[in-house]
Coordinates of C-alpha atoms in Angstrom, one line a residue:
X65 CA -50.8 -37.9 -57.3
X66 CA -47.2 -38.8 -57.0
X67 CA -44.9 -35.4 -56.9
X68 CA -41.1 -36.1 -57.2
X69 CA -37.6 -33.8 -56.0
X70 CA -34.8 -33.6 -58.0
X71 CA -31.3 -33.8 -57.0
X72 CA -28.6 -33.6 -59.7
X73 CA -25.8 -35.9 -58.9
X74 CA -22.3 -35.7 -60.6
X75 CA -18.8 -36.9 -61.1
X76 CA -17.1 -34.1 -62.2
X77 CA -13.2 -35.0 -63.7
X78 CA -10.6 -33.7 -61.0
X79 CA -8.2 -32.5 -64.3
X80 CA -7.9 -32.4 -67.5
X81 CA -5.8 -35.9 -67.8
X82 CA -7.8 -38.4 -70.4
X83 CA -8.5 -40.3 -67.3
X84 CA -10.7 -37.9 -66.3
X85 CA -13.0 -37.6 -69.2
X86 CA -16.6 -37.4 -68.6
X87 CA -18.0 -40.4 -67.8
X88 CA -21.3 -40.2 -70.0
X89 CA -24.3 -41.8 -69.1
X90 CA -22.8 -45.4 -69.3
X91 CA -21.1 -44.0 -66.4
X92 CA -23.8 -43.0 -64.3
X93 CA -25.7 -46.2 -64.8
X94 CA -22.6 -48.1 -63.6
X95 CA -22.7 -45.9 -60.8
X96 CA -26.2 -47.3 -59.9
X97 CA -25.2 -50.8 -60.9
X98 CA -22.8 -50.6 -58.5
X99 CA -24.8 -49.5 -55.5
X100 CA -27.4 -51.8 -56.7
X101 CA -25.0 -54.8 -56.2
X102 CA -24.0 -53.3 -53.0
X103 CA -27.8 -53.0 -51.6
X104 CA -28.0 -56.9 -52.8
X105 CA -25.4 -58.4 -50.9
X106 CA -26.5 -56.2 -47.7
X107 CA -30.1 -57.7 -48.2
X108 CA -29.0 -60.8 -48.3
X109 CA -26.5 -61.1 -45.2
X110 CA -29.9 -59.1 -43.6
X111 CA -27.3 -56.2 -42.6
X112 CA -29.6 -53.1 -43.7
X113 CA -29.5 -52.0 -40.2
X114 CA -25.6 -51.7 -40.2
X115 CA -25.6 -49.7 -43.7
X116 CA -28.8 -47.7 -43.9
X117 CA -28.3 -43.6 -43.7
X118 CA -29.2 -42.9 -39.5
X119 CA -31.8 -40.1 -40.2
X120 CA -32.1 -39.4 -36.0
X121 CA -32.5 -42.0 -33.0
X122 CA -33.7 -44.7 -33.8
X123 CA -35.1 -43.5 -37.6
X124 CA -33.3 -45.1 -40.7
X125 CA -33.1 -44.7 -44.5
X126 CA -31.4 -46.7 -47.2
X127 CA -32.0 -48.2 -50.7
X128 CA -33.7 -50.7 -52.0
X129 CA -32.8 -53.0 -55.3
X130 CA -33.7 -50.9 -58.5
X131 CA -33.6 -51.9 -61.6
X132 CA -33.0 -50.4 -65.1
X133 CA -35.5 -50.1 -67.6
X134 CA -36.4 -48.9 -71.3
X135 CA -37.6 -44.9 -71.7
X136 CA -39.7 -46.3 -74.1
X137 CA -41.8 -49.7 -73.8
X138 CA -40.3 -52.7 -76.0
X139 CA -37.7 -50.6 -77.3
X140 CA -34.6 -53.2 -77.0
X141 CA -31.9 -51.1 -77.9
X142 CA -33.7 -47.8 -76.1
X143 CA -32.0 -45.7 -73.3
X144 CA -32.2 -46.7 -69.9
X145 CA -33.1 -45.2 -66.6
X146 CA -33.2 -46.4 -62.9
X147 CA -36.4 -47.7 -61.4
X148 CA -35.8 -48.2 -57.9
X149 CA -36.9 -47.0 -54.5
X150 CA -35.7 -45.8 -50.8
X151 CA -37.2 -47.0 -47.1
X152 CA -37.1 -44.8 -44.0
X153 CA -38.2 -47.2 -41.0
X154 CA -37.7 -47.0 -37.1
X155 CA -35.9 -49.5 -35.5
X156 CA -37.8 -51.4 -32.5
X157 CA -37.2 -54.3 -30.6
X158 CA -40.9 -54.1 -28.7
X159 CA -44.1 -52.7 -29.2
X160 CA -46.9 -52.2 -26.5
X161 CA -50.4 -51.1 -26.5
X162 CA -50.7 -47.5 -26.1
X163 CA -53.3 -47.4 -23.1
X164 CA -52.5 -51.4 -21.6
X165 CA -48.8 -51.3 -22.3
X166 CA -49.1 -54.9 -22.7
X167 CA -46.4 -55.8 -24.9
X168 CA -47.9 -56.8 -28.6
X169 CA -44.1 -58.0 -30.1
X170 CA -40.9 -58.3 -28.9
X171 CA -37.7 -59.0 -31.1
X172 CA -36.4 -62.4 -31.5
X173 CA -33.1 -63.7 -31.8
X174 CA -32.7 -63.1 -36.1
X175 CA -35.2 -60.7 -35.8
X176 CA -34.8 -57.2 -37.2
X177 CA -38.4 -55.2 -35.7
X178 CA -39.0 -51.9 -37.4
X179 CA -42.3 -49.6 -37.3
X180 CA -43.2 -46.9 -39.7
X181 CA -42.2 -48.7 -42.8
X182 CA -42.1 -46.2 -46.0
X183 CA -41.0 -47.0 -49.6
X184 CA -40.1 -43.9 -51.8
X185 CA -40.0 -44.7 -55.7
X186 CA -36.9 -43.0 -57.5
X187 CA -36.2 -43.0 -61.2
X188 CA -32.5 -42.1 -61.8
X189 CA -31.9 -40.3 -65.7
X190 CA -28.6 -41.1 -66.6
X191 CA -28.3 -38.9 -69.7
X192 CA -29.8 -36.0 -67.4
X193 CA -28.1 -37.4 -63.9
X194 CA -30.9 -36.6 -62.7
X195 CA -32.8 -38.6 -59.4
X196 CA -36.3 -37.7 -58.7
X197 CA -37.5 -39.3 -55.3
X198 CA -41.6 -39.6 -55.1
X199 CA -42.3 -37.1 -52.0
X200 CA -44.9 -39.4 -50.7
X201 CA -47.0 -36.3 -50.0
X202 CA -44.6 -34.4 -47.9
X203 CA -43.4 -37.4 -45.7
X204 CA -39.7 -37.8 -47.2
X205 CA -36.7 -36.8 -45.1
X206 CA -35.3 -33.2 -44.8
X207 CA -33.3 -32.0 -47.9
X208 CA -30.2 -31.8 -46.0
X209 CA -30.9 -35.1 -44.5
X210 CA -31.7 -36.7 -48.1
X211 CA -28.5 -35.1 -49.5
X212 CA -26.4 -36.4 -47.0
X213 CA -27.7 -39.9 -47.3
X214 CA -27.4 -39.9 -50.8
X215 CA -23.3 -39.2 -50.2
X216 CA -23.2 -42.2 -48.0
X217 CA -24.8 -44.5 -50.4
X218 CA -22.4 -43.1 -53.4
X219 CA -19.5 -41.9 -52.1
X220 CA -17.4 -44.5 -51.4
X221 CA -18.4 -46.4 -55.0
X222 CA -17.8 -42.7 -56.6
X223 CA -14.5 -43.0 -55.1
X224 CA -13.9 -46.7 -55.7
X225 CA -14.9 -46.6 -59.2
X226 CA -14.2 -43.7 -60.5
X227 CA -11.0 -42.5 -58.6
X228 CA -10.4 -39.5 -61.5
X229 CA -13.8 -38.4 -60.6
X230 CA -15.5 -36.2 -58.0
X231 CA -18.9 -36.9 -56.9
X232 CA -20.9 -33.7 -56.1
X233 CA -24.9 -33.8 -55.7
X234 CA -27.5 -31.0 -55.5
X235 CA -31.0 -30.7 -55.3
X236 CA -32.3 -28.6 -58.2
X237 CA -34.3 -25.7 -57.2
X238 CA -36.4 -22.9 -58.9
X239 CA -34.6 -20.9 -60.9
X240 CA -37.5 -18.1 -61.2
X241 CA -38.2 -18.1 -57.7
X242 CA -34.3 -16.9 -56.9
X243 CA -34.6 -14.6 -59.5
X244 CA -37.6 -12.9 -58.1
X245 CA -35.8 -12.3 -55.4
X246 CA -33.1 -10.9 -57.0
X247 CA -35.6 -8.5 -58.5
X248 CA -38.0 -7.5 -56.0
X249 CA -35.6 -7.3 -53.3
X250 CA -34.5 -3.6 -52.8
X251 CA -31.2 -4.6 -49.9
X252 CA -29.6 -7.3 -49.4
X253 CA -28.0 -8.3 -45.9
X254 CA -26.3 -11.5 -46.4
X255 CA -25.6 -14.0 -49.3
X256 CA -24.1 -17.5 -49.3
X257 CA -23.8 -19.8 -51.9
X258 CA -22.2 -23.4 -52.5
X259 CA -21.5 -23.9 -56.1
X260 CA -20.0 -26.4 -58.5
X261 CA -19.8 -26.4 -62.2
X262 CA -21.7 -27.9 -64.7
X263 CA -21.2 -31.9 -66.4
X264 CA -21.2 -31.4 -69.8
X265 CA -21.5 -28.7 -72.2
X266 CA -22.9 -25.0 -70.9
X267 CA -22.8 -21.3 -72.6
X268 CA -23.1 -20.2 -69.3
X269 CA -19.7 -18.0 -68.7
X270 CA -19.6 -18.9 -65.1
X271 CA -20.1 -22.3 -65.2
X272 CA -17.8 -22.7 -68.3
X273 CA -15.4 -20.9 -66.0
X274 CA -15.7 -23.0 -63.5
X275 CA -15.3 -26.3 -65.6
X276 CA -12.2 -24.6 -67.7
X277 CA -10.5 -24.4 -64.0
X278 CA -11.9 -27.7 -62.7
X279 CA -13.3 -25.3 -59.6
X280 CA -15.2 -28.3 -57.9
X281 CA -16.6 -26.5 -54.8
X282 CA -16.7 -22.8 -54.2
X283 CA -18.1 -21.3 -50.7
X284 CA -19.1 -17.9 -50.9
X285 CA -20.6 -15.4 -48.1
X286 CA -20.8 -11.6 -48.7
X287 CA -22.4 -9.6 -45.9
X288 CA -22.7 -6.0 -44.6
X289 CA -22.0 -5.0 -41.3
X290 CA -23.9 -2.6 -38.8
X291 CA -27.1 -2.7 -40.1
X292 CA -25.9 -1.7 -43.7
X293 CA -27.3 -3.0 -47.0
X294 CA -26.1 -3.7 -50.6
X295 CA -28.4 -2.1 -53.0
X296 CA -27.5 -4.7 -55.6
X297 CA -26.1 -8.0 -55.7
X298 CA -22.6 -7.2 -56.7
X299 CA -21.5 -7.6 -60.5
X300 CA -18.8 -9.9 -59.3
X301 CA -20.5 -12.8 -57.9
X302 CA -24.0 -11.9 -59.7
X303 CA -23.7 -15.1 -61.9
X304 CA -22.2 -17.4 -59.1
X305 CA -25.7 -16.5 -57.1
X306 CA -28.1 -16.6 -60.4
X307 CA -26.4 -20.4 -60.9
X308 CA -27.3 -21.6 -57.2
X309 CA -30.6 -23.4 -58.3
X310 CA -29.4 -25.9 -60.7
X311 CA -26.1 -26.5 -59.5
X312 CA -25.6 -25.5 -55.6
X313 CA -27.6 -23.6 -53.2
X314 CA -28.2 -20.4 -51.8
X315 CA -29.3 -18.7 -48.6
X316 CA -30.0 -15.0 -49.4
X317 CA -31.1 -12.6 -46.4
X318 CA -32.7 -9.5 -48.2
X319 CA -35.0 -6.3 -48.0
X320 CA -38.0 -5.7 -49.6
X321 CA -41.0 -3.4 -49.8
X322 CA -44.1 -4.8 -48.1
X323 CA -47.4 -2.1 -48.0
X324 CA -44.9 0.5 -47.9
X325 CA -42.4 -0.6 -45.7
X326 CA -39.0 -2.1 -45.6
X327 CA -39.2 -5.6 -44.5
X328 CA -36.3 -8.0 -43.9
X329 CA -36.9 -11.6 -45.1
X330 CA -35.1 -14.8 -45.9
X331 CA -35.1 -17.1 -49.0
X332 CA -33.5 -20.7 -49.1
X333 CA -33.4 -22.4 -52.6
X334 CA -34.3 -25.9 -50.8
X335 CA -37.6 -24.1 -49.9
X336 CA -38.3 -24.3 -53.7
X337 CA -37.3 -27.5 -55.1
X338 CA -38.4 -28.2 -59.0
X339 CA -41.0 -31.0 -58.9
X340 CA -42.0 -33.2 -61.8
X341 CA -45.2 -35.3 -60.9
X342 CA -48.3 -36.9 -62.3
X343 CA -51.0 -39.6 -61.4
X344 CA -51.1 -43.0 -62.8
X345 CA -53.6 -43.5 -65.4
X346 CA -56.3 -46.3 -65.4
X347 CA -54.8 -48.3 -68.5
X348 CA -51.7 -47.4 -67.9
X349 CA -49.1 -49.6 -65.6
X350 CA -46.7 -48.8 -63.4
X351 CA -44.0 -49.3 -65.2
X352 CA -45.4 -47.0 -68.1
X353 CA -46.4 -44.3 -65.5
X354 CA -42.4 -44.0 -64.3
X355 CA -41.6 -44.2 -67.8
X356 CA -43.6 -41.3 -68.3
X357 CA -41.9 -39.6 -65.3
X358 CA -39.1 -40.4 -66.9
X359 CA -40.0 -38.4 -70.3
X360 CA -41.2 -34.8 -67.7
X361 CA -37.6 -35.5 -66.3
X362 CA -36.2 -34.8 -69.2
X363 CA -38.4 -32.1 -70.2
X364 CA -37.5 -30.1 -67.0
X365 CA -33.7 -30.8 -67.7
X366 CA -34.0 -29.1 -71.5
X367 CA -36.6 -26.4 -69.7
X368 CA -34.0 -25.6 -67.4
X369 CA -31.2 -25.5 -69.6
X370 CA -29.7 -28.3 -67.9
X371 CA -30.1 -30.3 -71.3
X372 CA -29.7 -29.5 -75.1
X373 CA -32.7 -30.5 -77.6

């Protein structure tokens, strides 16, 4: 059973210049043409080591060549996602026997010796800008660490190749589960939120706001002093915080009523990611089965709201 996370990546225009136009899903597939060009030239002057994402110590992630490929099988002139996948691996220039500590490999000269070798399949939607990395059964990197690798893969092609552009990403969390907070909680202590707004058409006031005023990152943190509590989320930023799952995050410190009593807990919306997932059927391949991931991707997107019918 493969489970994927979602992380919605963007380039959001800077201004309203015709530069600055969306850049449509030709855009985000030349965004992953580019980094897939990149990733072949490392591999073949061996330099992964120098360019992969440092995770911690001696623990590394990067990409590896992806390719794009029809939504649906034999259709020539079909849309096109991104079949491709990460590696995490440890760097290690010697192994030994646990209990002789007689060495079993040493690096030569040439030699690049890793340990702990994992591949994580992504399919990258270009219409939804949507990447969904295969969990592996809970074995993938942190969310923070994911996110921040994912800025040094595409940040400096973002910027390169699309200099009227910003590039934002997010993972996509549950929006129901930050509502029931918001509607079970009867305090709240604290309330941050990272926002951006929204690529492409939205009816949502806030993050039509937002794109009207080309706001491309807003930090907010309300809080109470003293051991006070808000009754309410405040009208004022109500929307910014309801917007957090699809398009930011939020870290919400609140109090509700547990057997009677008033009990102060936390919520994080990277504690709830939206998954898509699915196991590969026997006549199916495994092309078809990402294809098929493909299709629930975009069935989240228009279940979320993220994408029109």
């Amino acid at each position: 059973m493969s489970k994927f996370i979602v992380f919605n990546i963007q380039l959001l225009p800077v201004d309203r210049a015709a530069e600055s136009e969306e850049v449509g899903p030709d855009g985000y597939l030349q965004l992953f043409w580019h980094l897939n060009e990149q990733v072949k030239k490392v591999l073949a002057a061996k330099a992964l080591m120098l360019t992969a994402f440092r995770l911690v110590q001696d623990s590394y992630f990067a990409p590896l060549p992806a390719t794009p490929v029809t939504a649906v099988e034999n259709g020539a002139d079909g849309e096109l996602f991104v079949l491709g996948a990460f590696i995490k691996f440890d760097k290690t220039s010697s192994v030994e026997d646990l209990y002789t500590r007689v060495t079993l490999f040493e690096q030569q000269e040439g030699q690049e010796g890793i340990s702990g070798r994992r591949e994580y399949p992504f399919i990258f939607n270009p219409r939804a800008h949507w990447l969904a990395v295969d969990t592996q059964s809970g074995r993938l990197p942190s969310i923070k660490n994911l996110e921040k690798a994912l800025n040094h893969f595409l940040k400096g092609i973002a910027d390169e190749h699309f200099p009227h552009h910003v590039l934002t990403i997010n993972l996509v969390s549950k929006k129901d589960e930050l509502v029931s907070v918001l509607e079970r909680a009867v305090g709240f202590k604290k309330i941050e939120v990272d926002l951006t707004f929204k690529n492409g058409p939205t009816s949502d006031e806030v993050l039509d706001d937002f794109a009207e005023n080309r706001l491309h990152r807003l930090h907010l943190r309300a809080t109470t002093e003293r051991g006070g509590v808000m009754p309410h989320v405040p009208q004022t930023i109500d929307g910014i915080v309801r917007n957090a799952a699809g398009y930011g995050r939020a870290s919400i410190t609140f109090v509700e009523s547990v057997d009677g009593k008033n009990v102060t807990t936390s919520f994080q919306t990277e504690n709830a990611p939206e998954t898509v997932g699915g196991r590969q059927q026997r006549n199916e391949d495994t092309t078809g089965f990402f294809r098929r991931m493909n299709s629930r991707l975009l069935e989240l997107a228009r279940k979320v709201g993220h994408l029109g019918d």
